[in-house]
Amino acid sequence: MRILHFSRIQVKLFIAVIAIFILNLTVLYFFDFSSLNISDSLSSIVRSEHNKNLIVHQKIINELNDSKDQYGIYSDLFKLLIESKPQFQSLKNYNEENPDVKRFLQDNVKFNKKFLSSLIPLNNNQKLQLFESLDHYQIGLNNLNLSIFGNEDSKIINSKGIVMVGGGKFSWLALLSIHQLRQIGSKLPVEVFIPTIQDYDYNFCETMLQYVNAKCVLGYKELPLRYVQPFFKLKNYEYKLLAILASEFEDILLLDVDNISIKNPDELFNWDIYQKYQLILWPDTWIRTTNPFIFDLFHINVDYSSINDVENDNYDIHDLPGSFPNPTTESGMLLVNKKVHADTLLLALYINIYGANYYYPLISQGSAGEGDKDTYILAAYSLNKPVYQVRQSLSFIGYFNEEGFRSTGLAQCNPMIENEYYGDRVNLRNLQCDDFMFLHLSNPKYFPIEVLKDSFDERNNHIVSLKSLNVDYDVELQIWEIMSQLLCVNYTPNDLEPNNIASSHIHQNMIASAKKLQYINKLNIDQACNSKILPHLQFLREYFKNNQKN
């Protein structure tokens, strides 16, 4: 056996280290920290805050246990979500609008692993907490053994339909969008998810929707939201997955309320690509900026074997095998089967519940559109589930003014056309769309007063805000015809072009009915109708009559 020899200096250094270690332990054991007023105050604050959180946490858990008879499996699911919270402060110390990463796909920039890892550095404790919390959730899901993203004990889940999130002023946008669906021939039933009792509008839910084959789903009754709201502080994006969770549809087209259909979407459910993947997403226009730790956390195996120097070579991590590819996802519409993708949606629910504090920052890292948009593809890749993102790119819709192009909406493709099938064989950066299905009207959203501000210039001249949209009917006119009929008692039919399909009439009982909406009722809508809305409608009628498209 080999004998080790140490010099006297090495022995003395070793003894000194051991002595310092023992001294530190002694100080920690015997020192009276209460003699330090600052430390005592700080520790008191920390203990107080921790105790408050424990009290709130336990109170919610008890309420969920007591509500099991009412909510069934949902009580267990939300209890698991609460128990799976990462135990460290929110990720807030980063540039939320970072121009270095807010880049269009056409910019052809590349973000490698080293660069993306540097944007939000995570320490080992944060990484460990994220691993442990996610593992706890996934183990709990295995025990719950949910075969569908919903509660089949409380309702029959089958058929196909469209789901939106309404409530408050967003119910107005939902009403506008549903009427547009009916004008273009959609027959699918529609559910409008109402998150809280404060969002409920009797006239909207019980009267207006009956004329358009739609109904409200009261989230605050279907789900134990009143118990968990103080803990989760739910806002916007999280409600979309809860709307899917509470839906009675198995096949769902999820639409943002400001995302109108300009072509009948009903046949999407019969599309062969949907039948194969059962989860269809549409593209945004930005380059992905995912923190590489996300791939480790969600067990996504990115293949770096083609890269010589992973730290320094010029490559894009999202171009590598195993990674989900560019561009980012635009979640204004989503097509999903909630039985086939039950586990995908359950994982996406967790990601979104804790999205604002942890996952949205790590997914976007200061790029554009932080939110739920990239959580669905992340969940699918994590679980090796099939997912398809439409290959044809979106288009910015708007008009030119003295300052240049002004974008007012995003047009998304009808994927059921021949061009889509070329996507496997061409550069996706160049695959343009020439047949649109959806139009995301987010700039501005079509709240009456807001959209009026963008319908006139500073000289009070009328603006055609969707001028660059090239489809086979007058979409902008149709939206204003619907809006005017819903809001204005003095609405009159289009005498200039009575046969223009864009000027079709809505149900007689719906004329001026939107005035009864709680949100609309607070506006001086009669004055807006007579001074702005109806004059602008008449302008659009004249404009489209004189500018017939080929």
XYZ file of C-alpha atoms in Angstrom:
550
model
C 0.000 0.000 0.000
C 1.299 3.423 -0.915
C 2.019 5.721 2.061
C 1.265 9.459 1.605
C 3.764 11.970 2.979
C 2.836 15.554 3.979
C 5.137 18.428 4.804
C 4.890 20.253 8.139
C 3.363 23.272 6.382
C 0.630 21.131 4.789
C -0.167 19.565 8.175
C -0.382 23.004 9.839
C -2.691 24.312 7.077
C -4.942 21.282 7.440
C -5.154 21.751 11.230
C -5.922 25.465 10.747
C -8.806 24.735 8.333
C -10.311 22.203 10.744
C -9.983 24.687 13.620
C -11.767 27.452 11.653
C -14.540 25.045 10.702
C -15.082 24.007 14.348
C -15.003 27.664 15.453
C -17.721 28.572 12.933
C -19.923 25.749 14.138
C -19.438 26.891 17.737
C -20.377 30.482 16.885
C -23.475 29.358 15.019
C -24.521 27.170 17.941
C -23.932 29.539 20.855
C -24.243 33.037 19.407
C -27.381 34.917 20.440
C -28.643 36.439 17.190
C -31.413 38.193 19.060
C -28.775 40.685 20.253
C -28.602 41.977 16.682
C -31.609 44.243 16.208
C -31.308 44.408 12.398
C -31.100 40.640 12.042
C -33.961 40.201 14.457
C -36.182 42.615 12.514
C -35.337 41.026 9.198
C -35.885 37.490 10.403
C -39.156 38.581 11.988
C -40.381 39.979 8.673
C -39.352 36.827 6.814
C -41.004 34.586 9.419
C -44.164 36.692 9.361
C -44.439 36.570 5.557
C -43.692 32.850 5.529
C -46.358 32.222 8.177
C -48.920 34.235 6.203
C -48.198 32.153 3.095
C -48.526 28.932 5.095
C -51.869 30.044 6.518
C -53.231 31.003 3.057
C -51.837 27.801 1.565
C -53.399 25.558 4.197
C -56.719 27.417 4.096
C -57.002 26.845 0.324
C -56.025 23.176 0.644
C -58.725 22.696 3.314
C -61.321 24.432 1.128
C -60.420 22.251 -1.854
C -60.687 19.131 0.300
C -64.105 20.244 1.544
C -65.298 21.014 -2.008
C -64.497 17.572 -3.413
C -68.173 16.617 -3.638
C -68.886 19.708 -5.747
C -65.834 19.829 -8.013
C -64.678 16.208 -8.084
C -61.326 15.651 -9.745
C -60.837 19.413 -10.167
C -60.343 19.787 -6.406
C -57.479 17.272 -6.549
C -55.982 18.862 -9.684
C -55.903 22.374 -8.241
C -54.602 21.102 -4.927
C -51.747 19.447 -6.827
C -51.061 22.675 -8.700
C -50.819 24.606 -5.443
C -48.514 22.034 -3.871
C -46.236 22.153 -6.945
C -45.301 25.834 -6.766
C -41.577 26.587 -7.168
C -40.263 27.871 -3.845
C -38.305 30.947 -4.837
C -39.108 34.512 -5.813
C -40.331 35.413 -9.276
C -37.901 35.855 -12.155
C -38.088 39.603 -12.644
C -34.482 40.748 -13.011
C -34.251 40.772 -16.777
C -34.911 43.111 -19.689
C -38.580 42.545 -20.500
C -38.266 44.354 -23.852
C -34.755 43.433 -24.950
C -33.960 44.838 -28.427
C -31.066 42.378 -28.758
C -33.472 39.429 -28.839
C -36.638 41.028 -30.204
C -35.868 40.016 -33.755
C -38.000 39.024 -36.715
C -37.483 35.692 -38.429
C -36.475 37.568 -41.581
C -33.567 39.201 -39.722
C -31.646 35.919 -40.066
C -29.865 36.307 -36.732
C -28.782 33.258 -34.728
C -28.848 32.715 -30.970
C -26.582 29.982 -29.632
C -26.670 28.181 -26.296
C -24.157 30.447 -24.567
C -25.963 33.645 -25.523
C -29.439 32.402 -24.578
C -28.163 31.025 -21.258
C -26.747 34.450 -20.353
C -30.031 36.386 -20.607
C -31.548 35.021 -17.374
C -28.815 33.280 -15.372
C -30.210 30.759 -12.902
C -28.397 29.618 -9.782
C -28.311 25.973 -8.724
C -30.965 26.451 -6.044
C -33.424 27.949 -8.554
C -32.788 25.111 -10.984
C -33.273 22.534 -8.243
C -36.539 24.148 -7.153
C -37.884 24.114 -10.714
C -36.906 20.458 -11.145
C -38.467 19.388 -7.841
C -41.707 21.344 -8.363
C -42.214 20.003 -11.879
C -41.420 16.438 -10.789
C -43.914 16.740 -7.922
C -46.618 17.857 -10.349
C -45.948 15.111 -12.882
C -45.856 12.374 -10.224
C -49.136 13.727 -8.860
C -50.687 13.627 -12.332
C -49.776 9.970 -12.652
C -51.675 9.316 -9.441
C -54.712 11.286 -10.651
C -54.744 9.235 -13.871
C -56.757 11.710 -15.958
C -57.668 10.255 -19.365
C -59.074 13.542 -20.655
C -58.452 17.217 -20.000
C -61.741 17.675 -18.190
C -64.165 16.042 -15.772
C -66.246 13.338 -17.436
C -68.026 12.676 -14.155
C -69.744 16.066 -14.343
C -70.533 16.291 -18.083
C -70.404 14.338 -21.323
C -67.340 15.463 -23.276
C -67.628 14.888 -27.011
C -68.364 16.692 -30.289
C -66.615 19.686 -31.814
C -66.852 23.377 -31.057
C -65.254 26.793 -30.705
C -64.132 28.142 -27.333
C -63.449 31.767 -26.366
C -62.706 33.586 -23.123
C -65.110 36.446 -22.488
C -66.181 38.368 -19.433
C -66.579 42.086 -18.822
C -65.736 44.168 -21.877
C -64.310 41.090 -23.624
C -67.833 39.715 -23.966
C -68.434 42.495 -26.487
C -65.510 41.250 -28.606
C -66.803 37.685 -28.259
C -70.239 38.776 -29.490
C -68.703 40.520 -32.504
C -66.532 37.499 -33.312
C -69.428 35.021 -33.034
C -71.603 37.079 -35.379
C -68.728 37.175 -37.847
C -68.506 33.361 -37.640
C -72.197 33.069 -38.456
C -71.942 35.529 -41.345
C -69.249 33.405 -43.030
C -71.254 30.207 -42.612
C -69.802 28.514 -39.523
C -72.264 26.122 -37.884
C -70.084 25.001 -34.967
C -71.436 25.691 -31.474
C -69.531 28.255 -29.436
C -68.741 28.389 -25.721
C -67.736 31.649 -24.046
C -65.852 31.038 -20.801
C -66.719 33.530 -18.042
C -63.941 33.422 -15.402
C -65.444 35.271 -12.413
C -68.866 36.240 -11.142
C -67.886 39.892 -11.681
C -67.433 39.078 -15.397
C -70.941 37.640 -15.752
C -73.448 39.622 -17.824
C -77.022 38.315 -17.706
C -78.126 39.825 -21.019
C -75.080 38.489 -22.818
C -75.253 34.945 -21.452
C -78.987 34.386 -21.187
C -80.376 36.401 -24.100
C -77.916 37.417 -26.811
C -76.043 34.143 -27.276
C -79.191 32.074 -27.837
C -79.615 33.624 -31.304
C -76.135 32.566 -32.484
C -75.866 28.956 -31.216
C -73.562 29.934 -28.358
C -73.606 29.761 -24.577
C -71.644 30.869 -21.536
C -69.594 28.433 -19.489
C -69.349 29.860 -15.982
C -65.807 29.144 -14.882
C -66.466 30.278 -11.334
C -69.120 27.551 -11.034
C -67.460 24.799 -13.068
C -64.046 25.130 -11.400
C -62.936 25.946 -7.822
C -61.577 29.322 -8.926
C -62.953 31.249 -5.945
C -60.686 29.220 -3.670
C -57.487 29.295 -5.735
C -57.634 32.863 -7.064
C -55.911 34.343 -3.954
C -53.037 31.921 -4.475
C -52.637 31.923 -8.278
C -53.745 35.516 -8.975
C -55.108 34.426 -12.351
C -55.258 37.104 -15.046
C -55.462 36.569 -18.788
C -53.487 33.806 -20.460
C -54.252 31.242 -17.756
C -57.977 31.452 -18.481
C -57.560 30.050 -21.991
C -56.504 26.625 -20.721
C -59.166 26.724 -18.028
C -61.721 27.384 -20.771
C -60.558 24.223 -22.550
C -60.603 22.329 -19.249
C -64.228 23.275 -18.536
C -65.472 22.753 -22.103
C -67.866 19.976 -23.078
C -66.191 19.746 -26.502
C -63.561 17.113 -27.198
C -62.260 18.751 -30.394
C -61.733 22.457 -29.812
C -60.860 25.502 -31.864
C -59.673 27.998 -29.251
C -60.003 31.578 -30.487
C -58.941 34.804 -28.830
C -61.931 37.134 -28.813
C -60.038 39.730 -30.853
C -59.180 37.107 -33.489
C -61.961 36.963 -36.068
C -62.436 34.273 -38.683
C -62.486 35.549 -42.253
C -63.058 32.087 -43.750
C -65.267 29.324 -42.357
C -63.028 27.254 -40.028
C -65.419 24.293 -39.566
C -63.538 21.986 -41.953
C -60.309 22.278 -39.948
C -61.428 19.361 -37.805
C -61.612 17.150 -40.919
C -58.206 18.233 -42.223
C -55.907 15.229 -42.628
C -53.050 16.961 -40.795
C -55.275 17.598 -37.787
C -56.474 14.014 -37.838
C -52.818 12.937 -37.644
C -51.475 15.376 -35.018
C -54.564 16.476 -33.049
C -52.729 19.663 -32.020
C -52.338 22.463 -34.563
C -50.587 25.764 -33.880
C -50.050 28.834 -36.053
C -46.777 30.786 -36.382
C -45.764 34.181 -35.105
C -43.031 36.182 -36.786
C -40.315 36.229 -34.104
C -37.158 34.188 -33.561
C -37.320 31.901 -30.520
C -35.212 32.870 -27.518
C -35.742 29.945 -25.150
C -33.390 29.653 -22.190
C -31.524 26.334 -22.776
C -32.236 25.272 -19.191
C -35.855 24.792 -20.320
C -34.708 21.875 -22.491
C -33.005 20.236 -19.518
C -35.947 20.872 -17.211
C -38.497 19.372 -19.595
C -36.241 16.528 -20.791
C -36.056 17.747 -24.383
C -32.945 16.266 -26.000
C -31.355 18.832 -28.289
C -28.723 17.278 -30.571
C -25.532 19.372 -30.596
C -23.460 16.749 -32.434
C -23.254 18.844 -35.623
C -21.715 21.786 -33.724
C -17.948 21.847 -33.235
C -17.866 24.446 -30.449
C -21.234 24.612 -28.655
C -20.216 27.685 -26.654
C -18.819 29.862 -29.438
C -19.941 28.690 -32.885
C -22.477 30.760 -34.813
C -25.621 28.641 -34.880
C -29.228 28.857 -33.719
C -30.227 26.404 -31.029
C -33.727 26.159 -32.498
C -32.337 24.926 -35.819
C -30.885 21.834 -34.142
C -32.560 18.403 -34.135
C -34.729 17.860 -31.074
C -35.442 21.549 -30.487
C -38.771 23.076 -31.449
C -38.085 25.167 -34.557
C -38.439 28.836 -35.428
C -40.556 30.904 -35.601
C -42.393 31.415 -32.316
C -46.058 30.470 -31.977
C -49.019 32.865 -32.191
C -51.681 31.538 -29.851
C -54.645 33.595 -31.037
C -55.975 30.304 -32.406
C -55.298 26.688 -31.476
C -56.817 23.409 -32.620
C -56.685 20.496 -30.169
C -58.274 17.206 -29.159
C -58.381 17.239 -25.380
C -58.493 13.467 -25.014
C -55.530 12.648 -27.255
C -53.596 15.572 -25.780
C -54.812 15.313 -22.182
C -51.275 15.061 -20.819
C -50.040 17.869 -23.089
C -52.772 20.212 -21.854
C -52.245 19.226 -18.209
C -48.558 20.082 -18.502
C -49.355 23.304 -20.376
C -51.779 24.194 -17.578
C -48.984 23.935 -15.018
C -46.609 25.979 -17.178
C -49.220 28.720 -17.573
C -50.385 28.761 -13.954
C -46.794 29.590 -12.992
C -46.016 31.270 -16.294
C -45.887 34.928 -15.314
C -43.488 34.319 -12.420
C -41.231 31.636 -13.872
C -41.893 30.119 -17.275
C -42.873 33.041 -19.513
C -39.590 34.835 -18.717
C -37.519 31.701 -19.368
C -39.292 30.989 -22.653
C -39.173 34.512 -24.107
C -36.321 36.224 -22.206
C -37.342 39.729 -23.253
C -38.463 38.934 -26.778
C -41.826 40.014 -28.161
C -45.159 38.649 -26.985
C -44.343 37.096 -23.630
C -47.217 34.848 -22.577
C -48.883 31.509 -23.231
C -48.026 31.346 -26.914
C -45.025 28.999 -26.732
C -46.184 26.857 -23.818
C -48.225 24.420 -25.912
C -45.386 23.379 -28.188
C -43.094 23.144 -25.149
C -45.488 20.760 -23.396
C -45.912 18.617 -26.518
C -42.163 18.337 -27.122
C -41.556 17.528 -23.471
C -43.935 14.561 -23.667
C -42.982 13.490 -27.208
C -46.536 14.143 -28.343
C -47.390 14.987 -31.966
C -47.736 18.696 -32.704
C -47.919 20.583 -35.993
C -47.211 24.278 -36.510
C -48.565 25.754 -39.736
C -45.697 26.353 -42.125
C -47.080 29.291 -44.078
C -46.149 32.594 -42.495
C -48.504 35.244 -41.143
C -48.972 38.613 -42.827
C -49.136 42.078 -41.324
C -52.340 43.805 -42.436
C -52.807 47.552 -42.388
C -52.434 50.685 -44.470
C -49.881 53.322 -45.474
C -49.948 56.835 -44.095
C -47.478 59.720 -44.134
C -45.266 57.937 -41.600
C -45.165 54.632 -43.481
C -46.964 51.335 -42.974
C -49.314 51.104 -40.006
C -50.107 47.525 -38.969
C -53.630 46.980 -37.617
C -53.874 43.184 -37.621
C -52.201 39.835 -38.216
C -53.614 37.539 -40.892
C -53.100 33.794 -40.474
C -53.269 31.168 -43.167
C -55.865 28.690 -44.158
C -53.592 25.649 -43.822
C -55.838 23.342 -45.860
C -54.356 24.393 -49.193
C -51.746 22.870 -51.453
C -49.093 25.403 -50.502
C -48.989 24.052 -46.934
C -47.834 20.633 -48.095
C -44.697 22.125 -49.644
C -43.523 23.110 -46.173
C -41.328 20.053 -45.711
C -39.406 20.815 -48.866
C -38.780 24.575 -48.760
C -37.194 27.150 -46.490
C -39.942 28.089 -44.027
C -38.692 31.664 -43.960
C -39.951 32.086 -47.535
C -43.236 30.174 -47.445
C -45.823 32.917 -47.897
C -49.592 32.644 -47.547
C -52.132 33.686 -50.160
C -55.308 32.326 -48.540
C -56.200 33.678 -45.102
C -58.495 32.171 -42.459
C -57.998 34.291 -39.317
C -57.416 37.974 -38.653
C -56.082 38.994 -35.235
C -57.422 42.517 -34.708
C -55.260 43.551 -31.795
C -54.026 46.997 -32.838
C -56.526 48.341 -31.997
C -58.948 45.842 -30.513
C -62.487 46.524 -31.708
C -63.843 48.147 -28.581
C -66.123 50.874 -29.999
C -64.437 53.959 -28.594
C -60.903 52.651 -29.094
C -61.421 51.594 -32.698
C -63.047 54.940 -33.538
C -59.862 56.726 -32.501
C -58.009 54.717 -35.158
C -60.649 55.153 -37.852
C -59.981 58.856 -38.401
C -56.736 60.748 -38.909
C -55.753 64.013 -37.229
C -57.678 65.945 -39.924
C -60.771 63.824 -39.227
C -60.476 61.978 -42.532
C -61.773 58.410 -42.634
C -59.230 55.556 -42.635
C -59.537 52.160 -44.274
C -57.528 50.257 -41.693
C -57.415 46.823 -43.384
C -56.522 48.182 -46.804
C -53.824 45.612 -47.553
C -56.089 42.612 -46.853
C -56.739 40.819 -50.123
C -59.658 38.381 -49.869
C -62.761 37.763 -51.970
C -65.164 39.905 -49.949
C -65.070 43.217 -48.041
C -64.023 42.050 -44.575
C -63.631 45.481 -43.021
C -67.056 46.538 -44.243
C -68.594 43.342 -42.868
C -67.114 43.926 -39.404
C -68.490 47.465 -39.330
C -71.888 46.304 -40.593
C -72.108 43.785 -37.741
C -70.853 46.275 -35.176
C -73.285 48.974 -36.331
C -76.265 46.613 -36.252
C -75.398 45.431 -32.750
C -74.890 48.944 -31.357
C -76.940 51.492 -33.262
C -80.725 51.990 -33.176
C -80.501 54.218 -36.282
C -78.779 51.591 -38.414
C -80.125 51.357 -41.976
C -79.343 48.726 -44.638
C -76.776 49.237 -47.387
C -78.757 50.921 -50.182
C -75.616 51.478 -52.251
C -74.977 47.738 -52.624
C -77.910 45.804 -51.186
C -76.515 42.531 -52.562
C -73.035 42.922 -51.077
C -72.578 39.862 -48.842
C -70.548 41.993 -46.441
C -73.730 43.933 -45.669
C -75.827 40.904 -44.704
C -78.287 41.366 -41.862
C -77.964 39.828 -38.436
C -80.978 38.381 -36.574
C -83.700 41.007 -36.178
C -83.811 40.514 -32.411
C -80.132 41.415 -32.198
C -80.436 44.918 -33.654
C -79.022 47.366 -31.077
C -79.063 44.543 -28.525
C -75.446 45.107 -27.492
C -76.530 48.343 -25.827
C -77.716 46.136 -22.969
C -74.232 44.802 -22.317
C -72.918 46.132 -19.025
C -69.737 47.348 -20.710
C -71.543 49.088 -23.600
C -74.159 50.538 -21.280
C -71.466 52.599 -19.571
C -70.548 54.274 -22.872
C -72.386 57.118 -24.570
C -72.981 54.751 -27.466
C -75.930 56.590 -29.079
C -73.793 59.685 -29.555
C -70.893 57.564 -30.853
C -73.240 55.829 -33.302
C -74.682 59.023 -34.750
C -71.501 61.083 -34.837
C -68.868 58.472 -35.765
C -69.898 54.829 -36.210
C -72.701 55.203 -38.759
C -70.906 57.918 -40.791
C -67.811 55.717 -40.953
C -69.947 52.747 -42.007
C -71.405 54.828 -44.831
C -67.906 55.896 -45.889
C -66.811 52.240 -46.060
C -69.863 51.349 -48.128
C -68.953 54.029 -50.654
C -65.273 53.140 -50.598
C -65.810 49.430 -51.303
C -68.453 50.163 -53.947
C -65.967 52.340 -55.786
C -62.988 50.041 -55.258
C -64.283 46.615 -56.241
C -61.603 43.930 -55.968
C -60.774 41.706 -58.905
